[in-house]
Amino acid sequence: MKLHIRRTPGGPETAVYVHGLGGSSTNWTDLAALLAPQAGGTSIDLPGFGYSEPPDGFDFSLDAHAEIVAGHLEGLESGPVHLFGNSMGGAVALLVAARRPELVKTLTLISPAMPDLRPSMKRLSDPRMAFAYLPLVGPRVRRQLAALGPRERAMQVIKLCFADPSRFAESRLNELEEEHSARAEFAWAAHALARSTFGIFRTWSARGPASLWAVAPTVTTPTLVVWGQHDRVISVRRAERTARLLPHARLLVLPRTGHVAQMERPNVVAKAVLGMWESVESGTW
């Protein structure tokens, strides 16, 4: 299959960035630029997101996304990479690091989608989404959601994911609006979002070795876990357990920060990442 990829030229190391549910490669623009002197990067649009059209038969499970990311890493031929993941992309990156440790030099997880089944309307960018797939009312709700303009959709996402939406630059909002406008023309976009959402919930409901809580202790890669104190999507209450289960992890919880710390506080995240890389190189992580 073909993936849409954004490249950030840079230093001798290689970084790979994986976005979350409903996101895209543009979610990493600022962080990738800050890390570029040390590591050039590739940020991918997962199948069905951004501008990556999913192939026929793609099942949108976390496992399927993880296979795509692992294939991308193999194709780079750069040796182990610094792998980043946010939200759904964090869960995907976790699976890649657990199953293909030879491909990953360090792992940075930003509000990874660890199992969080608490019911809360606050986790939705639009409360109507909770009713979109119910019998009878579902079709009408989906038509209402489809009628939203691209800028309105973009603002809903920012209000959900940022602790302080005013920190989102106007130029970035314009870019996000343009992206939402383009995706509205893709027949596969809504289907990919819905199927990936169901894929997350299936994994969250898994028990035994298939549970992400069981996968985490098998990750041997040095890991930085970053969480926003005011994350409304994946509660910060999952942060301590996540970091504790990962054998070589440290936790950074950021105040006044939401679900996408790499976008809301890229400078702080970049400093933390560089600190991890230095510690790993010196053998002190």
PDB file of N, CA, C and O in Angstrom, residues 12 46 66 84 87 94 100-101 105 111 115 133 139 160 171 244 259 263-264 277:
ATOM      1  N   PRO A  12      21.769  13.045  12.185  1.00  0.00           N
ATOM      2  CA  PRO A  12      22.090  11.670  11.792  1.00  0.00           C
ATOM      3  C   PRO A  12      21.122  10.620  12.322  1.00  0.00           C
ATOM      4  O   PRO A  12      21.009   9.537  11.748  1.00  0.00           O
ATOM      5  N   LEU A  46      -1.528   7.291   8.965  1.00  0.00           N
ATOM      6  CA  LEU A  46      -1.955   5.898   9.018  1.00  0.00           C
ATOM      7  C   LEU A  46      -3.048   5.645   7.985  1.00  0.00           C
ATOM      8  O   LEU A  46      -3.744   6.580   7.551  1.00  0.00           O
ATOM      9  N   ALA A  66      -0.232  -1.387  13.518  1.00  0.00           N
ATOM     10  CA  ALA A  66       1.131  -1.674  13.989  1.00  0.00           C
ATOM     11  C   ALA A  66       1.947  -2.370  12.902  1.00  0.00           C
ATOM     12  O   ALA A  66       3.152  -2.096  12.747  1.00  0.00           O
ATOM     13  N   PHE A  84       7.855   7.584  18.085  1.00  0.00           N
ATOM     14  CA  PHE A  84       6.929   8.416  18.852  1.00  0.00           C
ATOM     15  C   PHE A  84       5.498   7.993  18.533  1.00  0.00           C
ATOM     16  O   PHE A  84       5.181   7.667  17.388  1.00  0.00           O
ATOM     17  N   SER A  87      -1.712   9.072  21.588  1.00  0.00           N
ATOM     18  CA  SER A  87      -3.070   8.537  21.650  1.00  0.00           C
ATOM     19  C   SER A  87      -3.123   7.161  20.991  1.00  0.00           C
ATOM     20  O   SER A  87      -2.395   6.255  21.379  1.00  0.00           O
ATOM     21  N   LEU A  94       3.503   1.234  20.950  1.00  0.00           N
ATOM     22  CA  LEU A  94       3.750   0.265  22.020  1.00  0.00           C
ATOM     23  C   LEU A  94       3.784  -1.153  21.463  1.00  0.00           C
ATOM     24  O   LEU A  94       4.676  -1.953  21.790  1.00  0.00           O
ATOM     25  N   ARG A 100       8.628  -5.872  17.727  1.00  0.00           N
ATOM     26  CA  ARG A 100       9.791  -5.702  16.854  1.00  0.00           C
ATOM     27  C   ARG A 100      10.834  -4.811  17.546  1.00  0.00           C
ATOM     28  O   ARG A 100      11.158  -3.722  17.063  1.00  0.00           O
ATOM     29  N   PRO A 101      11.358  -5.243  18.684  1.00  0.00           N
ATOM     30  CA  PRO A 101      12.284  -4.383  19.444  1.00  0.00           C
ATOM     31  C   PRO A 101      13.541  -4.013  18.684  1.00  0.00           C
ATOM     32  O   PRO A 101      14.157  -2.973  18.964  1.00  0.00           O
ATOM     33  N   LYS A 105      14.873   2.198  18.835  1.00  0.00           N
ATOM     34  CA  LYS A 105      15.975   2.582  19.717  1.00  0.00           C
ATOM     35  C   LYS A 105      15.460   3.194  21.009  1.00  0.00           C
ATOM     36  O   LYS A 105      15.929   2.870  22.102  1.00  0.00           O
ATOM     37  N   SER A 111       0.375  10.540  25.934  1.00  0.00           N
ATOM     38  CA  SER A 111      -1.022  10.169  26.211  1.00  0.00           C
ATOM     39  C   SER A 111      -1.437   8.955  25.391  1.00  0.00           C
ATOM     40  O   SER A 111      -2.417   9.010  24.630  1.00  0.00           O
ATOM     41  N   PRO A 115      -6.072   1.246  27.935  1.00  0.00           N
ATOM     42  CA  PRO A 115      -7.501   0.987  28.187  1.00  0.00           C
ATOM     43  C   PRO A 115      -8.123   1.976  29.166  1.00  0.00           C
ATOM     44  O   PRO A 115      -7.641   2.167  30.282  1.00  0.00           O
ATOM     45  N   TYR A 133     -24.252   6.029  15.796  1.00  0.00           N
ATOM     46  CA  TYR A 133     -24.404   4.671  15.275  1.00  0.00           C
ATOM     47  C   TYR A 133     -25.507   3.895  15.979  1.00  0.00           C
ATOM     48  O   TYR A 133     -25.545   2.663  15.921  1.00  0.00           O
ATOM     49  N   PRO A 139     -28.754   7.680  11.635  1.00  0.00           N
ATOM     50  CA  PRO A 139     -28.613   8.345  10.329  1.00  0.00           C
ATOM     51  C   PRO A 139     -28.818   9.856  10.395  1.00  0.00           C
ATOM     52  O   PRO A 139     -28.083  10.613   9.742  1.00  0.00           O
ATOM     53  N   LEU A 160     -11.257  19.968  22.312  1.00  0.00           N
ATOM     54  CA  LEU A 160     -11.200  18.697  23.031  1.00  0.00           C
ATOM     55  C   LEU A 160      -9.779  18.358  23.459  1.00  0.00           C
ATOM     56  O   LEU A 160      -9.558  17.911  24.591  1.00  0.00           O
ATOM     57  N   SER A 171      -2.329  30.133  12.314  1.00  0.00           N
ATOM     58  CA  SER A 171      -1.795  29.529  11.089  1.00  0.00           C
ATOM     59  C   SER A 171      -2.015  28.019  11.090  1.00  0.00           C
ATOM     60  O   SER A 171      -2.336  27.419  10.055  1.00  0.00           O
ATOM     61  N   ARG A 244       4.772   2.573  35.128  1.00  0.00           N
ATOM     62  CA  ARG A 244       5.241   1.549  36.072  1.00  0.00           C
ATOM     63  C   ARG A 244       5.370   0.183  35.404  1.00  0.00           C
ATOM     64  O   ARG A 244       6.293  -0.585  35.711  1.00  0.00           O
ATOM     65  N   HIS A 259      -4.439  16.615  25.661  1.00  0.00           N
ATOM     66  CA  HIS A 259      -4.198  15.292  25.093  1.00  0.00           C
ATOM     67  C   HIS A 259      -3.054  15.258  24.090  1.00  0.00           C
ATOM     68  O   HIS A 259      -2.551  14.181  23.781  1.00  0.00           O
ATOM     69  N   MET A 263       1.848  19.074  20.596  1.00  0.00           N
ATOM     70  CA  MET A 263       1.340  20.250  19.891  1.00  0.00           C
ATOM     71  C   MET A 263       1.171  21.435  20.839  1.00  0.00           C
ATOM     72  O   MET A 263       1.450  22.577  20.462  1.00  0.00           O
ATOM     73  N   GLU A 264       0.729  21.161  22.061  1.00  0.00           N
ATOM     74  CA  GLU A 264       0.445  22.239  22.999  1.00  0.00           C
ATOM     75  C   GLU A 264       1.706  22.751  23.680  1.00  0.00           C
ATOM     76  O   GLU A 264       1.830  23.947  23.951  1.00  0.00           O
ATOM     77  N   TRP A 277      17.331  10.875  25.226  1.00  0.00           N
ATOM     78  CA  TRP A 277      18.320  10.399  24.261  1.00  0.00           C
ATOM     79  C   TRP A 277      19.733  10.481  24.839  1.00  0.00           C
ATOM     80  O   TRP A 277      20.540   9.565  24.672  1.00  0.00           O
TER      81      TRP A 277
END
